[in-house]
């Protein structure tokens, strides 16, 4: 169990102490029938640091709050352990994703950790602006709680989480981060490679569209009660030109036939 420690008053006057966080309390609470009943965990494990490896996999972001005037953001990641930020900061600013509220991050990183000891994993999403980047939001994961949870440790493949991003300037969600973490012993980390979460490389394909006919098209020429109909379309891909069928002249009753292929 963990709980923040605070000092001050929630609604302090100008002369009172402002309410603020001053630390974190952590402990283990068990309710037993007998005084010496086993509680399912060795107390020495809670106080003896163990060398482990933490692996963080960030798949993608969802519904991020826009920070730019065009209604989008240029997101990138900052990831670190609170207890050793200078040594563990992982930053993807140089490969920020332009104009996206649904970024495909596909980023992974591994940190050596000591548990108990290294507790809070911080993940932040930032908006790149060149100068003066903006924080979109952050999520904090207590890795000690994960490691001492037997149910989580016994899951062969760790579950993918949708972590809510929070901002100190707002009480609303700033988006979601789709991700998962692993905590491995030294021997397991040597034996098991990290998962490759990179998306597959694009492969060339050809898209073919066949248009046979149209039916029940609204008549626009009310004088002749006929239409000169054609169908046009375009792929939403840069460099692709709009194409159209031949024109079916003087079609009646909204019916036209083309037998057209691209």
PDB file of C-alpha atoms in Angstrom:
ATOM      1  CA  UNK A   1       0.000   0.000   0.000  1.00  0.00           C
ATOM      2  CA  UNK A   2       1.237   3.505  -0.758  1.00  0.00           C
ATOM      3  CA  UNK A   3      -0.101   6.901   0.173  1.00  0.00           C
ATOM      4  CA  UNK A   4       1.116  10.444  -0.323  1.00  0.00           C
ATOM      5  CA  UNK A   5       2.158  12.533   2.677  1.00  0.00           C
ATOM      6  CA  UNK A   6       1.023  16.153   2.666  1.00  0.00           C
ATOM      7  CA  UNK A   7       1.473  19.257   4.743  1.00  0.00           C
ATOM      8  CA  UNK A   8      -0.513  22.468   4.967  1.00  0.00           C
ATOM      9  CA  UNK A   9      -4.174  23.363   4.501  1.00  0.00           C
ATOM     10  CA  UNK A  10      -6.372  22.653   1.482  1.00  0.00           C
ATOM     11  CA  UNK A  11      -7.944  26.096   1.600  1.00  0.00           C
ATOM     12  CA  UNK A  12      -5.127  27.985   3.232  1.00  0.00           C
ATOM     13  CA  UNK A  13      -5.385  31.746   3.594  1.00  0.00           C
ATOM     14  CA  UNK A  14      -2.590  34.002   2.436  1.00  0.00           C
ATOM     15  CA  UNK A  15      -0.982  33.519   5.857  1.00  0.00           C
ATOM     16  CA  UNK A  16      -1.478  29.751   6.050  1.00  0.00           C
ATOM     17  CA  UNK A  17       0.647  26.894   4.800  1.00  0.00           C
ATOM     18  CA  UNK A  18      -0.168  25.846   1.256  1.00  0.00           C
ATOM     19  CA  UNK A  19      -1.232  22.214   0.924  1.00  0.00           C
ATOM     20  CA  UNK A  20       1.597  20.273  -0.741  1.00  0.00           C
ATOM     21  CA  UNK A  21       3.099  16.819  -1.075  1.00  0.00           C
ATOM     22  CA  UNK A  22       6.168  16.190   1.110  1.00  0.00           C
ATOM     23  CA  UNK A  23       6.700  12.466   0.686  1.00  0.00           C
ATOM     24  CA  UNK A  24       5.287   8.988   0.168  1.00  0.00           C
ATOM     25  CA  UNK A  25       4.349   6.422   2.785  1.00  0.00           C
ATOM     26  CA  UNK A  26       4.589   2.767   1.835  1.00  0.00           C
ATOM     27  CA  UNK A  27       3.684  -0.281   3.845  1.00  0.00           C
ATOM     28  CA  UNK A  28       2.054  -3.719   3.897  1.00  0.00           C
ATOM     29  CA  UNK A  29      -1.291  -4.277   5.587  1.00  0.00           C
ATOM     30  CA  UNK A  30      -2.647  -7.739   6.336  1.00  0.00           C
ATOM     31  CA  UNK A  31      -5.686  -8.827   8.347  1.00  0.00           C
ATOM     32  CA  UNK A  32      -5.160 -12.250   9.941  1.00  0.00           C
ATOM     33  CA  UNK A  33      -7.058 -14.460  12.355  1.00  0.00           C
ATOM     34  CA  UNK A  34      -3.972 -15.317  14.389  1.00  0.00           C
ATOM     35  CA  UNK A  35      -1.043 -13.198  15.521  1.00  0.00           C
ATOM     36  CA  UNK A  36       1.606 -15.365  13.832  1.00  0.00           C
ATOM     37  CA  UNK A  37      -0.423 -16.413  10.800  1.00  0.00           C
ATOM     38  CA  UNK A  38       1.505 -16.335   7.510  1.00  0.00           C
ATOM     39  CA  UNK A  39       0.643 -13.360   5.326  1.00  0.00           C
ATOM     40  CA  UNK A  40       1.800 -14.700   1.939  1.00  0.00           C
ATOM     41  CA  UNK A  41       4.979 -12.634   1.691  1.00  0.00           C
ATOM     42  CA  UNK A  42       8.339 -12.733   3.407  1.00  0.00           C
ATOM     43  CA  UNK A  43       8.977  -9.587   5.431  1.00  0.00           C
ATOM     44  CA  UNK A  44      12.673  -9.712   4.568  1.00  0.00           C
ATOM     45  CA  UNK A  45      11.762  -9.377   0.871  1.00  0.00           C
ATOM     46  CA  UNK A  46      10.083  -6.070   1.680  1.00  0.00           C
ATOM     47  CA  UNK A  47      13.223  -4.591   3.223  1.00  0.00           C
ATOM     48  CA  UNK A  48      16.049  -6.298   1.295  1.00  0.00           C
ATOM     49  CA  UNK A  49      16.818  -4.586  -2.058  1.00  0.00           C
ATOM     50  CA  UNK A  50      17.051  -6.928  -5.027  1.00  0.00           C
ATOM     51  CA  UNK A  51      18.702  -6.179  -8.387  1.00  0.00           C
ATOM     52  CA  UNK A  52      16.179  -6.448 -11.208  1.00  0.00           C
ATOM     53  CA  UNK A  53      15.502  -5.123 -14.693  1.00  0.00           C
ATOM     54  CA  UNK A  54      12.471  -3.034 -15.613  1.00  0.00           C
ATOM     55  CA  UNK A  55      11.313  -3.120 -19.230  1.00  0.00           C
ATOM     56  CA  UNK A  56       8.893  -0.474 -20.454  1.00  0.00           C
ATOM     57  CA  UNK A  57       6.955  -0.830 -23.715  1.00  0.00           C
ATOM     58  CA  UNK A  58       4.941   2.134 -25.003  1.00  0.00           C
ATOM     59  CA  UNK A  59       2.770   1.181 -27.968  1.00  0.00           C
ATOM     60  CA  UNK A  60       0.728   4.276 -28.808  1.00  0.00           C
ATOM     61  CA  UNK A  61      -1.163   7.274 -27.511  1.00  0.00           C
ATOM     62  CA  UNK A  62      -4.911   7.787 -27.772  1.00  0.00           C
ATOM     63  CA  UNK A  63      -7.069  10.921 -27.841  1.00  0.00           C
ATOM     64  CA  UNK A  64      -4.273  13.253 -26.789  1.00  0.00           C
ATOM     65  CA  UNK A  65      -5.205  16.825 -25.957  1.00  0.00           C
ATOM     66  CA  UNK A  66      -4.170  19.162 -28.823  1.00  0.00           C
ATOM     67  CA  UNK A  67      -1.562  21.748 -27.906  1.00  0.00           C
ATOM     68  CA  UNK A  68      -0.985  23.478 -31.264  1.00  0.00           C
ATOM     69  CA  UNK A  69      -3.079  26.066 -33.098  1.00  0.00           C
ATOM     70  CA  UNK A  70      -3.882  23.562 -35.877  1.00  0.00           C
ATOM     71  CA  UNK A  71      -5.782  21.370 -33.400  1.00  0.00           C
ATOM     72  CA  UNK A  72      -3.024  18.745 -33.244  1.00  0.00           C
ATOM     73  CA  UNK A  73       0.174  18.021 -31.309  1.00  0.00           C
ATOM     74  CA  UNK A  74       3.714  16.852 -32.069  1.00  0.00           C
ATOM     75  CA  UNK A  75       4.075  14.261 -29.284  1.00  0.00           C
ATOM     76  CA  UNK A  76       7.162  12.606 -27.860  1.00  0.00           C
ATOM     77  CA  UNK A  77       8.007  10.666 -24.676  1.00  0.00           C
ATOM     78  CA  UNK A  78      10.017  11.213 -21.513  1.00  0.00           C
ATOM     79  CA  UNK A  79      10.416   8.186 -19.230  1.00  0.00           C
ATOM     80  CA  UNK A  80      12.426   7.904 -16.027  1.00  0.00           C
ATOM     81  CA  UNK A  81      12.594   6.471 -12.525  1.00  0.00           C
ATOM     82  CA  UNK A  82      11.809   9.098  -9.907  1.00  0.00           C
ATOM     83  CA  UNK A  83      14.650   7.957  -7.649  1.00  0.00           C
ATOM     84  CA  UNK A  84      17.339   8.280 -10.339  1.00  0.00           C
ATOM     85  CA  UNK A  85      16.091  10.690 -12.995  1.00  0.00           C
ATOM     86  CA  UNK A  86      19.539  11.890 -14.142  1.00  0.00           C
ATOM     87  CA  UNK A  87      20.704   8.339 -14.861  1.00  0.00           C
ATOM     88  CA  UNK A  88      17.509   6.906 -16.356  1.00  0.00           C
ATOM     89  CA  UNK A  89      15.914   9.664 -18.450  1.00  0.00           C
ATOM     90  CA  UNK A  90      14.697   8.233 -21.770  1.00  0.00           C
ATOM     91  CA  UNK A  91      13.749  10.973 -24.218  1.00  0.00           C
ATOM     92  CA  UNK A  92      12.361  10.622 -27.771  1.00  0.00           C
ATOM     93  CA  UNK A  93      12.296  14.373 -28.529  1.00  0.00           C
ATOM     94  CA  UNK A  94      14.605  13.963 -31.546  1.00  0.00           C
ATOM     95  CA  UNK A  95      12.030  11.664 -33.164  1.00  0.00           C
ATOM     96  CA  UNK A  96       8.824  13.448 -32.214  1.00  0.00           C
ATOM     97  CA  UNK A  97       5.714  12.524 -34.208  1.00  0.00           C
ATOM     98  CA  UNK A  98       4.359  15.417 -36.240  1.00  0.00           C
ATOM     99  CA  UNK A  99       0.688  16.433 -36.191  1.00  0.00           C
ATOM    100  CA  UNK A 100      -0.906  13.515 -34.358  1.00  0.00           C
ATOM    101  CA  UNK A 101      -3.351  12.919 -31.520  1.00  0.00           C
ATOM    102  CA  UNK A 102      -3.095   9.131 -32.044  1.00  0.00           C
ATOM    103  CA  UNK A 103       0.697   8.643 -32.203  1.00  0.00           C
ATOM    104  CA  UNK A 104       2.236   5.232 -32.862  1.00  0.00           C
ATOM    105  CA  UNK A 105       5.197   5.447 -30.471  1.00  0.00           C
ATOM    106  CA  UNK A 106       6.434   1.814 -30.589  1.00  0.00           C
ATOM    107  CA  UNK A 107       9.164   2.656 -28.059  1.00  0.00           C
ATOM    108  CA  UNK A 108      10.813   0.340 -25.542  1.00  0.00           C
ATOM    109  CA  UNK A 109      13.487   0.859 -22.893  1.00  0.00           C
ATOM    110  CA  UNK A 110      15.133  -1.179 -20.136  1.00  0.00           C
ATOM    111  CA  UNK A 111      16.296   0.138 -16.745  1.00  0.00           C
ATOM    112  CA  UNK A 112      18.298  -1.610 -14.010  1.00  0.00           C
ATOM    113  CA  UNK A 113      16.371  -1.202 -10.753  1.00  0.00           C
ATOM    114  CA  UNK A 114      16.536  -2.134  -7.074  1.00  0.00           C
ATOM    115  CA  UNK A 115      13.318  -3.256  -5.393  1.00  0.00           C
ATOM    116  CA  UNK A 116      12.486  -2.172  -2.802  1.00  0.00           C
ATOM    117  CA  UNK A 117      14.052   1.192  -3.512  1.00  0.00           C
ATOM    118  CA  UNK A 118      13.162   2.340  -7.015  1.00  0.00           C
ATOM    119  CA  UNK A 119       9.435   2.852  -6.771  1.00  0.00           C
ATOM    120  CA  UNK A 120       7.854   5.375  -9.128  1.00  0.00           C
ATOM    121  CA  UNK A 121       8.127   5.089 -12.906  1.00  0.00           C
ATOM    122  CA  UNK A 122       7.209   8.388 -14.575  1.00  0.00           C
ATOM    123  CA  UNK A 123       5.957   8.504 -18.171  1.00  0.00           C
ATOM    124  CA  UNK A 124       5.276  11.887 -19.750  1.00  0.00           C
ATOM    125  CA  UNK A 125       3.984  12.877 -23.183  1.00  0.00           C
ATOM    126  CA  UNK A 126       5.209  16.261 -24.459  1.00  0.00           C
ATOM    127  CA  UNK A 127       4.306  18.431 -27.443  1.00  0.00           C
ATOM    128  CA  UNK A 128       7.347  19.493 -29.482  1.00  0.00           C
ATOM    129  CA  UNK A 129       7.475  23.221 -30.260  1.00  0.00           C
ATOM    130  CA  UNK A 130      11.174  23.705 -30.964  1.00  0.00           C
ATOM    131  CA  UNK A 131      11.497  26.132 -28.058  1.00  0.00           C
ATOM    132  CA  UNK A 132       9.277  25.904 -25.002  1.00  0.00           C
ATOM    133  CA  UNK A 133       7.703  22.454 -25.398  1.00  0.00           C
ATOM    134  CA  UNK A 134       4.367  21.813 -23.662  1.00  0.00           C
ATOM    135  CA  UNK A 135       3.556  18.969 -21.293  1.00  0.00           C
ATOM    136  CA  UNK A 136       0.515  17.067 -22.547  1.00  0.00           C
ATOM    137  CA  UNK A 137       0.215  14.742 -19.562  1.00  0.00           C
ATOM    138  CA  UNK A 138       1.866  12.103 -17.401  1.00  0.00           C
ATOM    139  CA  UNK A 139       1.147   8.801 -15.700  1.00  0.00           C
ATOM    140  CA  UNK A 140       2.970   7.256 -12.723  1.00  0.00           C
ATOM    141  CA  UNK A 141       3.370   3.526 -12.107  1.00  0.00           C
ATOM    142  CA  UNK A 142       4.443   2.098  -8.743  1.00  0.00           C
ATOM    143  CA  UNK A 143       6.721  -0.756  -9.790  1.00  0.00           C
ATOM    144  CA  UNK A 144       7.205  -1.952  -6.201  1.00  0.00           C
ATOM    145  CA  UNK A 145       3.481  -2.642  -5.959  1.00  0.00           C
ATOM    146  CA  UNK A 146       3.687  -4.684  -9.171  1.00  0.00           C
ATOM    147  CA  UNK A 147       6.692  -6.701  -8.039  1.00  0.00           C
ATOM    148  CA  UNK A 148       5.155  -7.605  -4.674  1.00  0.00           C
ATOM    149  CA  UNK A 149       1.826  -8.585  -6.277  1.00  0.00           C
ATOM    150  CA  UNK A 150       1.948 -12.365  -6.757  1.00  0.00           C
ATOM    151  CA  UNK A 151      -0.991 -12.341  -9.188  1.00  0.00           C
ATOM    152  CA  UNK A 152       0.819  -9.883 -11.479  1.00  0.00           C
ATOM    153  CA  UNK A 153       4.131 -11.758 -11.218  1.00  0.00           C
ATOM    154  CA  UNK A 154       2.479 -15.033 -12.212  1.00  0.00           C
ATOM    155  CA  UNK A 155       1.024 -13.662 -15.455  1.00  0.00           C
ATOM    156  CA  UNK A 156       3.238 -15.080 -18.264  1.00  0.00           C
ATOM    157  CA  UNK A 157       2.662 -12.156 -20.636  1.00  0.00           C
ATOM    158  CA  UNK A 158       2.044  -8.923 -18.819  1.00  0.00           C
ATOM    159  CA  UNK A 159      -1.248  -7.180 -19.593  1.00  0.00           C
ATOM    160  CA  UNK A 160      -1.423  -4.147 -21.854  1.00  0.00           C
ATOM    161  CA  UNK A 161      -2.719  -1.154 -19.919  1.00  0.00           C
ATOM    162  CA  UNK A 162      -4.512   2.000 -21.010  1.00  0.00           C
ATOM    163  CA  UNK A 163      -2.973   4.561 -18.660  1.00  0.00           C
ATOM    164  CA  UNK A 164      -4.729   7.904 -18.230  1.00  0.00           C
ATOM    165  CA  UNK A 165      -2.536  10.970 -18.712  1.00  0.00           C
ATOM    166  CA  UNK A 166      -2.911  13.728 -16.121  1.00  0.00           C
ATOM    167  CA  UNK A 167      -1.756  17.335 -16.041  1.00  0.00           C
ATOM    168  CA  UNK A 168      -1.226  19.580 -12.999  1.00  0.00           C
ATOM    169  CA  UNK A 169      -3.115  22.331 -14.828  1.00  0.00           C
ATOM    170  CA  UNK A 170      -6.325  20.309 -15.345  1.00  0.00           C
ATOM    171  CA  UNK A 171      -8.485  17.764 -13.542  1.00  0.00           C
ATOM    172  CA  UNK A 172      -9.555  16.204 -16.863  1.00  0.00           C
ATOM    173  CA  UNK A 173      -7.899  13.356 -18.750  1.00  0.00           C
ATOM    174  CA  UNK A 174      -5.251  14.516 -21.223  1.00  0.00           C
ATOM    175  CA  UNK A 175      -5.440  11.289 -23.217  1.00  0.00           C
ATOM    176  CA  UNK A 176      -4.387   7.663 -22.833  1.00  0.00           C
ATOM    177  CA  UNK A 177      -1.096   5.795 -23.146  1.00  0.00           C
ATOM    178  CA  UNK A 178      -1.254   2.175 -24.315  1.00  0.00           C
ATOM    179  CA  UNK A 179       1.661   0.315 -22.758  1.00  0.00           C
ATOM    180  CA  UNK A 180       2.901  -2.528 -20.574  1.00  0.00           C
ATOM    181  CA  UNK A 181       5.876  -3.248 -18.308  1.00  0.00           C
ATOM    182  CA  UNK A 182       7.935  -6.270 -17.280  1.00  0.00           C
ATOM    183  CA  UNK A 183      10.137  -6.751 -14.218  1.00  0.00           C
ATOM    184  CA  UNK A 184      12.757  -9.474 -14.592  1.00  0.00           C
ATOM    185  CA  UNK A 185      15.470 -11.036 -12.479  1.00  0.00           C
ATOM    186  CA  UNK A 186      19.047 -10.696 -13.747  1.00  0.00           C
ATOM    187  CA  UNK A 187      19.099 -14.279 -15.063  1.00  0.00           C
ATOM    188  CA  UNK A 188      15.752 -13.883 -16.848  1.00  0.00           C
ATOM    189  CA  UNK A 189      16.840 -10.585 -18.392  1.00  0.00           C
ATOM    190  CA  UNK A 190      19.912 -12.291 -19.880  1.00  0.00           C
ATOM    191  CA  UNK A 191      17.881 -15.224 -21.145  1.00  0.00           C
ATOM    192  CA  UNK A 192      14.853 -13.398 -22.551  1.00  0.00           C
ATOM    193  CA  UNK A 193      15.236 -10.710 -25.226  1.00  0.00           C
ATOM    194  CA  UNK A 194      12.956  -7.683 -25.208  1.00  0.00           C
ATOM    195  CA  UNK A 195       9.813  -7.871 -27.313  1.00  0.00           C
ATOM    196  CA  UNK A 196      10.066  -6.285 -30.728  1.00  0.00           C
ATOM    197  CA  UNK A 197       7.081  -3.915 -30.814  1.00  0.00           C
ATOM    198  CA  UNK A 198       8.066  -2.097 -33.998  1.00  0.00           C
ATOM    199  CA  UNK A 199       5.303  -2.174 -36.627  1.00  0.00           C
ATOM    200  CA  UNK A 200       6.033  -4.228 -39.765  1.00  0.00           C
ATOM    201  CA  UNK A 201       7.666  -2.402 -42.654  1.00  0.00           C
ATOM    202  CA  UNK A 202       5.247  -1.179 -45.335  1.00  0.00           C
ATOM    203  CA  UNK A 203       4.771  -3.542 -48.268  1.00  0.00           C
ATOM    204  CA  UNK A 204       3.718  -2.497 -51.783  1.00  0.00           C
ATOM    205  CA  UNK A 205       0.132  -3.328 -52.703  1.00  0.00           C
ATOM    206  CA  UNK A 206      -2.195  -2.486 -55.565  1.00  0.00           C
ATOM    207  CA  UNK A 207      -5.728  -1.398 -54.802  1.00  0.00           C
ATOM    208  CA  UNK A 208      -8.295  -2.081 -57.550  1.00  0.00           C
ATOM    209  CA  UNK A 209     -11.756  -0.509 -57.562  1.00  0.00           C
ATOM    210  CA  UNK A 210     -14.489  -1.671 -59.936  1.00  0.00           C
ATOM    211  CA  UNK A 211     -17.589   0.438 -60.491  1.00  0.00           C
ATOM    212  CA  UNK A 212     -20.430  -1.339 -62.278  1.00  0.00           C
ATOM    213  CA  UNK A 213     -23.387   0.936 -61.932  1.00  0.00           C
ATOM    214  CA  UNK A 214     -25.342   3.467 -59.901  1.00  0.00           C
ATOM    215  CA  UNK A 215     -28.973   3.395 -58.875  1.00  0.00           C
ATOM    216  CA  UNK A 216     -31.540   5.870 -57.528  1.00  0.00           C
ATOM    217  CA  UNK A 217     -29.340   8.928 -58.088  1.00  0.00           C
ATOM    218  CA  UNK A 218     -31.214  12.184 -57.534  1.00  0.00           C
ATOM    219  CA  UNK A 219     -32.170  13.885 -60.810  1.00  0.00           C
ATOM    220  CA  UNK A 220     -30.456  17.263 -61.073  1.00  0.00           C
ATOM    221  CA  UNK A 221     -31.564  18.320 -64.565  1.00  0.00           C
ATOM    222  CA  UNK A 222     -35.267  18.894 -63.994  1.00  0.00           C
ATOM    223  CA  UNK A 223     -35.822  20.086 -67.585  1.00  0.00           C
ATOM    224  CA  UNK A 224     -34.846  16.812 -69.272  1.00  0.00           C
ATOM    225  CA  UNK A 225     -35.404  14.646 -66.184  1.00  0.00           C
ATOM    226  CA  UNK A 226     -32.004  13.071 -66.904  1.00  0.00           C
ATOM    227  CA  UNK A 227     -28.420  13.106 -65.569  1.00  0.00           C
ATOM    228  CA  UNK A 228     -24.973  12.980 -67.104  1.00  0.00           C
ATOM    229  CA  UNK A 229     -23.375  10.801 -64.434  1.00  0.00           C
ATOM    230  CA  UNK A 230     -19.831   9.878 -63.515  1.00  0.00           C
ATOM    231  CA  UNK A 231     -18.153   8.662 -60.315  1.00  0.00           C
ATOM    232  CA  UNK A 232     -14.891  10.078 -58.946  1.00  0.00           C
ATOM    233  CA  UNK A 233     -12.694   9.127 -56.025  1.00  0.00           C
ATOM    234  CA  UNK A 234      -9.292   9.612 -54.444  1.00  0.00           C
ATOM    235  CA  UNK A 235      -7.101   7.835 -51.905  1.00  0.00           C
ATOM    236  CA  UNK A 236      -6.128   9.964 -48.920  1.00  0.00           C
ATOM    237  CA  UNK A 237      -2.428   9.447 -49.636  1.00  0.00           C
ATOM    238  CA  UNK A 238       0.004  12.151 -50.658  1.00  0.00           C
ATOM    239  CA  UNK A 239       0.818  12.060 -54.386  1.00  0.00           C
ATOM    240  CA  UNK A 240      -2.305  10.135 -55.419  1.00  0.00           C
ATOM    241  CA  UNK A 241      -4.436  11.926 -58.040  1.00  0.00           C
ATOM    242  CA  UNK A 242      -8.214  11.930 -58.165  1.00  0.00           C
ATOM    243  CA  UNK A 243      -9.660   9.663 -60.858  1.00  0.00           C
ATOM    244  CA  UNK A 244     -13.099   9.375 -62.408  1.00  0.00           C
ATOM    245  CA  UNK A 245     -15.107   7.087 -64.646  1.00  0.00           C
ATOM    246  CA  UNK A 246     -16.341   7.906 -68.123  1.00  0.00           C
ATOM    247  CA  UNK A 247     -19.629   9.804 -68.251  1.00  0.00           C
ATOM    248  CA  UNK A 248     -22.932   8.054 -68.764  1.00  0.00           C
ATOM    249  CA  UNK A 249     -24.856  10.610 -70.815  1.00  0.00           C
ATOM    250  CA  UNK A 250     -28.572  11.175 -70.415  1.00  0.00           C
ATOM    251  CA  UNK A 251     -29.095   8.515 -67.788  1.00  0.00           C
ATOM    252  CA  UNK A 252     -32.683   8.062 -66.653  1.00  0.00           C
ATOM    253  CA  UNK A 253     -34.212   7.188 -63.284  1.00  0.00           C
ATOM    254  CA  UNK A 254     -30.859   7.686 -61.599  1.00  0.00           C
ATOM    255  CA  UNK A 255     -29.408   4.583 -63.234  1.00  0.00           C
ATOM    256  CA  UNK A 256     -25.975   4.563 -64.873  1.00  0.00           C
ATOM    257  CA  UNK A 257     -23.596   1.776 -65.926  1.00  0.00           C
ATOM    258  CA  UNK A 258     -19.826   2.028 -66.295  1.00  0.00           C
ATOM    259  CA  UNK A 259     -17.971  -1.303 -66.114  1.00  0.00           C
ATOM    260  CA  UNK A 260     -14.957   0.741 -65.051  1.00  0.00           C
ATOM    261  CA  UNK A 261     -11.823  -0.450 -63.310  1.00  0.00           C
ATOM    262  CA  UNK A 262      -8.759   1.224 -61.854  1.00  0.00           C
TER     263      UNK A 262
END
